[in-house]
MMTF fields as JSON, N, C-alpha, C and O atoms, coordinates in Angstrom:
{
  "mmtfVersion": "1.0.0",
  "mmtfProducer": "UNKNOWN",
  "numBonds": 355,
  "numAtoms": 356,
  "numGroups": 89,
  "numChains": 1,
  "numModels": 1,
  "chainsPerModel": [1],
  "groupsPerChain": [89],
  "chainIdList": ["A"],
  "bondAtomList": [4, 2, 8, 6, 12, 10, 16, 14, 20, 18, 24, 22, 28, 26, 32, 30, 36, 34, 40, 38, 44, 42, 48, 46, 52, 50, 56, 54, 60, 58, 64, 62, 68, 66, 72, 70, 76, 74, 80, 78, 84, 82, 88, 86, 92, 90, 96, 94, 100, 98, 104, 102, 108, 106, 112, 110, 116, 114, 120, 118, 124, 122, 128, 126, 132, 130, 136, 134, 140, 138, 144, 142, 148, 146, 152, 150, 156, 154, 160, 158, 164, 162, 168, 166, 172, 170, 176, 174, 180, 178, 184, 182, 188, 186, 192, 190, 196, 194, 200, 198, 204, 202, 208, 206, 212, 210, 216, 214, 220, 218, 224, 222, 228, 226, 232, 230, 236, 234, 240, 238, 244, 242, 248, 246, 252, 250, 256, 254, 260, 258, 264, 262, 268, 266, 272, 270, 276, 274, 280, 278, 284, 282, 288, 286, 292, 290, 296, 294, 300, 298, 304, 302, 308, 306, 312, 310, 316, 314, 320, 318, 324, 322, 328, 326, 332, 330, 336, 334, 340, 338, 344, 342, 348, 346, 352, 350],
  "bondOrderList": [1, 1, 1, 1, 1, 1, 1, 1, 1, 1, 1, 1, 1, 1, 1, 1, 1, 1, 1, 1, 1, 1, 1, 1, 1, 1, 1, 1, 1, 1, 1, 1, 1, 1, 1, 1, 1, 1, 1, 1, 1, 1, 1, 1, 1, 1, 1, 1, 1, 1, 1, 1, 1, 1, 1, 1, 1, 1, 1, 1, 1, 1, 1, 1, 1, 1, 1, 1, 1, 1, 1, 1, 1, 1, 1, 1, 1, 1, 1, 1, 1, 1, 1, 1, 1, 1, 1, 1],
  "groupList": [{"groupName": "UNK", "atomNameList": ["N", "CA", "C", "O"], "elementList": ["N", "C", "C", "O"], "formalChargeList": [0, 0, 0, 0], "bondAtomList": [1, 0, 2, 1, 3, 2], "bondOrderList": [1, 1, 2], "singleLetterCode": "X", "chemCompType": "L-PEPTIDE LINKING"}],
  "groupTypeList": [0, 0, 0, 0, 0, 0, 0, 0, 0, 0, 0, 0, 0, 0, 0, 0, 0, 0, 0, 0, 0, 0, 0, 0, 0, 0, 0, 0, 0, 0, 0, 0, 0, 0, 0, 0, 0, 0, 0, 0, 0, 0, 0, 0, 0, 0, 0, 0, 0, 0, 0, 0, 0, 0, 0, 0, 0, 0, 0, 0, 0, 0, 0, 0, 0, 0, 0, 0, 0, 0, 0, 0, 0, 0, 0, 0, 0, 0, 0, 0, 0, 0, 0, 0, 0, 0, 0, 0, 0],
  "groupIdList": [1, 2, 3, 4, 5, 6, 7, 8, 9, 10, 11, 12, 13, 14, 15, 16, 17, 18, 19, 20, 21, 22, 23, 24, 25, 26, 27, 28, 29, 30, 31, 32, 33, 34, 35, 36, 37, 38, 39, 40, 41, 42, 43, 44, 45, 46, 47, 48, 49, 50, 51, 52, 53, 54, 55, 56, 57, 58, 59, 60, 61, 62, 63, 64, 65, 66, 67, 68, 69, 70, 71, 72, 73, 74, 75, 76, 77, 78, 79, 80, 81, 82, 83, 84, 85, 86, 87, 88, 89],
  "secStructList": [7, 7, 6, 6, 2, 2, 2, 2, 2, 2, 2, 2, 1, 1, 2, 2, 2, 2, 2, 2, 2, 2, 2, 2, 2, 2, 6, 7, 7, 1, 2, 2, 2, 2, 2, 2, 2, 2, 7, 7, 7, 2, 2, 2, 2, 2, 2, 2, 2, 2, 2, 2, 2, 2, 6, 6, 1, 1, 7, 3, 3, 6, 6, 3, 3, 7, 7, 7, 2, 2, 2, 2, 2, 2, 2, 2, 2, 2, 2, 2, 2, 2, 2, 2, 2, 2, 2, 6, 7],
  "xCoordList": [-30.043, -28.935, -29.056, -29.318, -28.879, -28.884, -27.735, -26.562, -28.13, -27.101, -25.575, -24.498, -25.778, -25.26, -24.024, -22.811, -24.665, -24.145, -23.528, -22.61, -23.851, -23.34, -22.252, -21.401, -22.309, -21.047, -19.588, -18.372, -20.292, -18.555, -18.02, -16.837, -19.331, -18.686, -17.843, -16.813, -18.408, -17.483, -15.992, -15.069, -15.889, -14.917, -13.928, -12.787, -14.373, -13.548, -13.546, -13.028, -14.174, -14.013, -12.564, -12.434, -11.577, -10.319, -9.633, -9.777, -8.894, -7.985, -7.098, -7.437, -6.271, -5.245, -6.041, -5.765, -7.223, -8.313, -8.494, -8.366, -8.817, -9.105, -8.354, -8.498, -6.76, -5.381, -5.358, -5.429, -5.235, -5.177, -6.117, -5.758, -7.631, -8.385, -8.247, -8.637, -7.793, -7.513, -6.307, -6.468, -4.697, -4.273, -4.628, -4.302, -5.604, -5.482, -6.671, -6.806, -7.462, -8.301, -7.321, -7.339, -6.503, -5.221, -4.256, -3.566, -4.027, -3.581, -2.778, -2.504, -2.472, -1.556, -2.406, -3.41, -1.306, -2.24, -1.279, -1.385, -0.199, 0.591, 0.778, 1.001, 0.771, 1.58, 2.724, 2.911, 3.377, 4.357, 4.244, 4.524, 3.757, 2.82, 2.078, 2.066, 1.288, 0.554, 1.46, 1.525, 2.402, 2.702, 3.895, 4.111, 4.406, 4.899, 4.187, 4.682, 2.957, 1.809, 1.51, 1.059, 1.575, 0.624, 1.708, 1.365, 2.885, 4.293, 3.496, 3.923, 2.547, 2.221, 3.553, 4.437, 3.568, 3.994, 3.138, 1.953, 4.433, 3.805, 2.371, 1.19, 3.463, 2.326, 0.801, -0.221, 0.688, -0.461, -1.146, -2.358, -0.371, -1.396, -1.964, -3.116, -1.082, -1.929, -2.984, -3.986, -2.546, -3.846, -4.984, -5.971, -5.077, -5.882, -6.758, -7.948, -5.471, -5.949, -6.873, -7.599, -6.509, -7.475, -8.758, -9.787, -8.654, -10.458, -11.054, -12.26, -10.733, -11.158, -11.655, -12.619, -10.624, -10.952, -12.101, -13.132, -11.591, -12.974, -14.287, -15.36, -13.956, -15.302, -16.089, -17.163, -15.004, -15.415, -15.388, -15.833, -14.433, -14.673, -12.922, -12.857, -12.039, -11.418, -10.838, -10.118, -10.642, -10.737, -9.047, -8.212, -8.945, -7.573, -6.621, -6.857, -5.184, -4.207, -3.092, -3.159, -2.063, -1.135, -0.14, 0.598, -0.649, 0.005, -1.033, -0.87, -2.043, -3.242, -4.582, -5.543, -4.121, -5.546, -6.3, -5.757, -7.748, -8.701, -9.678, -9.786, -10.369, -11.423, -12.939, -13.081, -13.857, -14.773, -15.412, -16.078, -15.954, -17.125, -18.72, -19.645, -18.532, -19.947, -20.49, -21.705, -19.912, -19.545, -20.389, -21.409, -19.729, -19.984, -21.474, -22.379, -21.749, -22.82, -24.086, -25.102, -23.601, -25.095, -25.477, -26.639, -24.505, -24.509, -25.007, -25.608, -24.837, -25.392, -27.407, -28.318, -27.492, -28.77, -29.436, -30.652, -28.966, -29.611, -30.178, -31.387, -29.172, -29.673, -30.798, -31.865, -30.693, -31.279, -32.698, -33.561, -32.98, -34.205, -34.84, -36.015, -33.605, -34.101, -34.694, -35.851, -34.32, -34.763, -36.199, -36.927, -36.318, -37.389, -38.468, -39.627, -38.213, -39.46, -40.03, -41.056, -38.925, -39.234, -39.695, -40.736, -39.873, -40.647, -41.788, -42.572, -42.088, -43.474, -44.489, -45.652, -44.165, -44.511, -45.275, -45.816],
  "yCoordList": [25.165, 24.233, 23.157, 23.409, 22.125, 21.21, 20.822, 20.877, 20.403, 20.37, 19.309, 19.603, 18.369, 17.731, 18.981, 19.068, 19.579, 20.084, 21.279, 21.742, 21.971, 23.019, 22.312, 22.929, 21.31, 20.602, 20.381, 20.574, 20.037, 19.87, 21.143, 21.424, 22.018, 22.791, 23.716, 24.345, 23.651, 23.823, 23.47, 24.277, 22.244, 21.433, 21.883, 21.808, 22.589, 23.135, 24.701, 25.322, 25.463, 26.705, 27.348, 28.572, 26.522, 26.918, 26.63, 25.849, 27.592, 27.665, 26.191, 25.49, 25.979, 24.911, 23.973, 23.564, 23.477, 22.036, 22.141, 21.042, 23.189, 23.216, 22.76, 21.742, 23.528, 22.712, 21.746, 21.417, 20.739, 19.645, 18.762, 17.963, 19.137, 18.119, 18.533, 17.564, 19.726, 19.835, 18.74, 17.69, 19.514, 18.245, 16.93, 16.285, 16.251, 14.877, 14.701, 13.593, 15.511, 15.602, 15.548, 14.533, 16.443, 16.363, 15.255, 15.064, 14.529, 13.21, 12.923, 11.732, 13.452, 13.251, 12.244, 12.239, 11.549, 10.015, 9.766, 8.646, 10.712, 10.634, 11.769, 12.615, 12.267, 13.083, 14.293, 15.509, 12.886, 13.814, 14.363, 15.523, 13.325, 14.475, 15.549, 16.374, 15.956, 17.017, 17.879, 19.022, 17.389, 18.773, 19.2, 20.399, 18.467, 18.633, 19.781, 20.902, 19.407, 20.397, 21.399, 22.32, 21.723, 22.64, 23.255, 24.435, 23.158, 23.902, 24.074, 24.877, 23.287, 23.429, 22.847, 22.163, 23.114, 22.301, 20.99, 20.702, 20.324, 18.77, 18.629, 18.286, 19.183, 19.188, 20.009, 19.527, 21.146, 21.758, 20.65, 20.437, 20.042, 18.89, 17.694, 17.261, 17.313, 16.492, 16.584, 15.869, 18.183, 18.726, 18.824, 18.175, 19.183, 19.475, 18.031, 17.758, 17.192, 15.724, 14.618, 13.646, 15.196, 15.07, 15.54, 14.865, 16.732, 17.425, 16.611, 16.516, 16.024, 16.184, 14.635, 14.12, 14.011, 12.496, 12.248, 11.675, 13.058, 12.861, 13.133, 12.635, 14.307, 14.752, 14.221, 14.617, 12.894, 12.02, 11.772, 10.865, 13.372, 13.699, 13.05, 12.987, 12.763, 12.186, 10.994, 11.13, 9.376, 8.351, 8.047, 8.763, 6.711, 6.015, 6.379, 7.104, 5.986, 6.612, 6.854, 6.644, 7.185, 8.306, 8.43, 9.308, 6.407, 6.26, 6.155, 5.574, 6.733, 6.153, 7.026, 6.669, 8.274, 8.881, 9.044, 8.843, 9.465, 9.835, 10.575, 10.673, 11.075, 12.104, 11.045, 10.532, 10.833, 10.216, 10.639, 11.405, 10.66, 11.231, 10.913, 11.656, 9.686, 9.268, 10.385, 10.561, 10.822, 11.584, 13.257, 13.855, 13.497, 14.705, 14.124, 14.95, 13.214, 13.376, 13.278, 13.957, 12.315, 12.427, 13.752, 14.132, 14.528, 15.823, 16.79, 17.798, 16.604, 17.202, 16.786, 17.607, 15.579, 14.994, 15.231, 15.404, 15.269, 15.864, 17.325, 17.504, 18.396, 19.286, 19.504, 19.97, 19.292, 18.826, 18.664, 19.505, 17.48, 17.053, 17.909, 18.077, 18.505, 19.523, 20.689, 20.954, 21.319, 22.045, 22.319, 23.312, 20.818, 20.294, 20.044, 20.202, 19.643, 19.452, 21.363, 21.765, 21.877, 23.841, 23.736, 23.207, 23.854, 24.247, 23.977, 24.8, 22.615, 22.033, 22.468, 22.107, 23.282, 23.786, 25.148, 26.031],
  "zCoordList": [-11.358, -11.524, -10.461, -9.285, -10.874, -10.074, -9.143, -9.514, -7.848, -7.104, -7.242, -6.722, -7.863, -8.871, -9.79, -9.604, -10.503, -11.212, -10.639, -11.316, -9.408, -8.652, -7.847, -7.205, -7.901, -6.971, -7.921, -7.923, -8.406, -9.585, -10.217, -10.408, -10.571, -10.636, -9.548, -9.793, -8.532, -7.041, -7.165, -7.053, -7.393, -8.009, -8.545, -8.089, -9.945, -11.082, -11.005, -11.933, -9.797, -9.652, -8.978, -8.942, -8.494, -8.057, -9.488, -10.429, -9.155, -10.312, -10.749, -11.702, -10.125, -9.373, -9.964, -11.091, -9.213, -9.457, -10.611, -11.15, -11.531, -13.327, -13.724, -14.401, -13.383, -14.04, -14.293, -15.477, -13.182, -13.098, -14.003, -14.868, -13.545, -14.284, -15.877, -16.528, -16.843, -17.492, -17.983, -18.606, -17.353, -17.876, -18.035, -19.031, -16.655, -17.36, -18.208, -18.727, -18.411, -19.918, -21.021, -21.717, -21.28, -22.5, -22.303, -23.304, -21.379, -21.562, -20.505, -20.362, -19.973, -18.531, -17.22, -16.508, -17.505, -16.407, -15.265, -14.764, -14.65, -13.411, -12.952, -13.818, -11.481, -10.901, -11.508, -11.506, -12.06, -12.361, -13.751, -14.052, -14.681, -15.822, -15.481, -16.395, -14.281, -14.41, -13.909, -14.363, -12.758, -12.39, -13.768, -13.941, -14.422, -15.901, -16.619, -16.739, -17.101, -17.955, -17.199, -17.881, -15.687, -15.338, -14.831, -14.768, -14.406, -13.779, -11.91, -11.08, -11.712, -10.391, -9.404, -9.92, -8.318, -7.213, -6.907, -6.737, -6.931, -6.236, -5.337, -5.371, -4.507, -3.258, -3.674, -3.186, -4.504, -4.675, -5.79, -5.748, -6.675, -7.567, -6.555, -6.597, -5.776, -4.811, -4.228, -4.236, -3.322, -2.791, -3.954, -3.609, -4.696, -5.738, -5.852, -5.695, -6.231, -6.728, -5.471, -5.679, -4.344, -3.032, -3.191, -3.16, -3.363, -3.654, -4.664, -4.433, -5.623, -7.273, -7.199, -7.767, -6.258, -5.98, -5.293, -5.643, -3.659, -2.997, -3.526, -3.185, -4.724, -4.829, -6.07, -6.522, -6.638, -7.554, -9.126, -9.828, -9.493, -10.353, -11.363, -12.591, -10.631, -10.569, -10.452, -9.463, -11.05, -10.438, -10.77, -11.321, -10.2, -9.939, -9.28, -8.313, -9.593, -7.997, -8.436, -9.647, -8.159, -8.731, -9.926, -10.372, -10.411, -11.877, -12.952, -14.025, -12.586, -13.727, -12.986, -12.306, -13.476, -13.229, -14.481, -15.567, -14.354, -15.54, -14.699, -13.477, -15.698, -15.363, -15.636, -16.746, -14.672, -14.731, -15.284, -14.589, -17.088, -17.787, -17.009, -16.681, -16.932, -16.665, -15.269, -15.17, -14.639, -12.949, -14.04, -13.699, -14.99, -15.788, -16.389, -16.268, -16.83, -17.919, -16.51, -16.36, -15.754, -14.548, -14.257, -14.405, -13.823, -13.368, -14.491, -14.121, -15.683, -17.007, -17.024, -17.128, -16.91, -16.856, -15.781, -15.854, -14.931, -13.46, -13.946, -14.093, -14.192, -14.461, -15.546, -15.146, -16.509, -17.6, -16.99, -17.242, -16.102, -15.554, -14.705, -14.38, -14.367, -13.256, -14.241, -13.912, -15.148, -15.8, -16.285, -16.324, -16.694, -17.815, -16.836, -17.218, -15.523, -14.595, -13.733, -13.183, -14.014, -13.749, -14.687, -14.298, -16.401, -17.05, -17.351, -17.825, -17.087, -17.171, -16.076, -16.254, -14.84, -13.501, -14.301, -13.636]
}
C-alpha cells in the first residue's frame, strides 16, 4: 500500500473522523449539519474536522465543506502504481 494511501486511510480509521467525512459525503456542507447527522459534539466534529483538513482530505471552512475527491483518486493511483511496479519486479 502506498503511503499515500496508508495515510488517509489513517485518516478515516477513527471512528468520529469517518462520521464526519461521511456526512459531508451525504451532503452536509456546515458544522452544524454534521454535528446534526452524526449526533457528535461540537467540539469533537471540529476536532475531527482539524485532522481531516490538515490532513487534506477535507477542504473549505465551516460553511462550505467538501471532501476532496481528487486527494482520494491520487492516493488510489499511487497505490495502483505502486502495485503494478511490485509486480513487474
Amino acid at each position: 500500500m502506498s503511503s499515500e494511501a496508508a495515510r488517509l486511510l489513517g485518516l478515516l480509521a477513527e471512528p468520529d473522523r469517518l462520521k464526519v467525512v461521511a456526512a459531508i459525503v451525504l451532503g452536509s456542507r456546515t458544522v452544524d449539519q454534521i454535528v446534526a447527522a452524526t449526533e457528535l459534539e461540537p467540539k469533537v466534529v471540529e476536532h475531527a474536522l482539524a485532522r481531516l483538513t490538515s490532513g487534506g482530505l477535507v477542504t473549505g471552512d465551516r460553511r462550505s465543506l467538501a471532501v476532496d475527491s481528487e486527494e482520494l483518486r491520487a492516493a488510489v493511483r499511487s497505490a495502483a502504481e505502486e502495485r503494478e511496479a511490485g509486480e513487474k519486479l
